[in-house]
CSV table of C-alpha atoms in Angstrom, one decimal:
chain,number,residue,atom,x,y,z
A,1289,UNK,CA,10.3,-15.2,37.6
A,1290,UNK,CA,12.7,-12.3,38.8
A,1291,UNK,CA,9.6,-10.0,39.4
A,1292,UNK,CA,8.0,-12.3,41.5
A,1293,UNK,CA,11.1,-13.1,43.3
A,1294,UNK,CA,11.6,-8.8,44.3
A,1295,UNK,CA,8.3,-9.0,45.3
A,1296,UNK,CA,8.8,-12.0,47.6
A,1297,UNK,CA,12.1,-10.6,49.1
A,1298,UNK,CA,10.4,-7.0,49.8
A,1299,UNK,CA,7.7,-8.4,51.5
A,1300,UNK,CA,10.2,-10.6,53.5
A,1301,UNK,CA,12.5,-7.6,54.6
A,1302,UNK,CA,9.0,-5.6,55.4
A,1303,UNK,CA,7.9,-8.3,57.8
A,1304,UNK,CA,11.2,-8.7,59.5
């Protein structure tokens, strides 16, 4: 799923 996968990858770049 692509909105899942923006969702992942936003919380990835917020944790970094």
């Amino acid at each position: 799923h692509f909105e899942g996968w923006t969702f992942f990858h936003a919380y990835y770049y917020c944790f970094i």
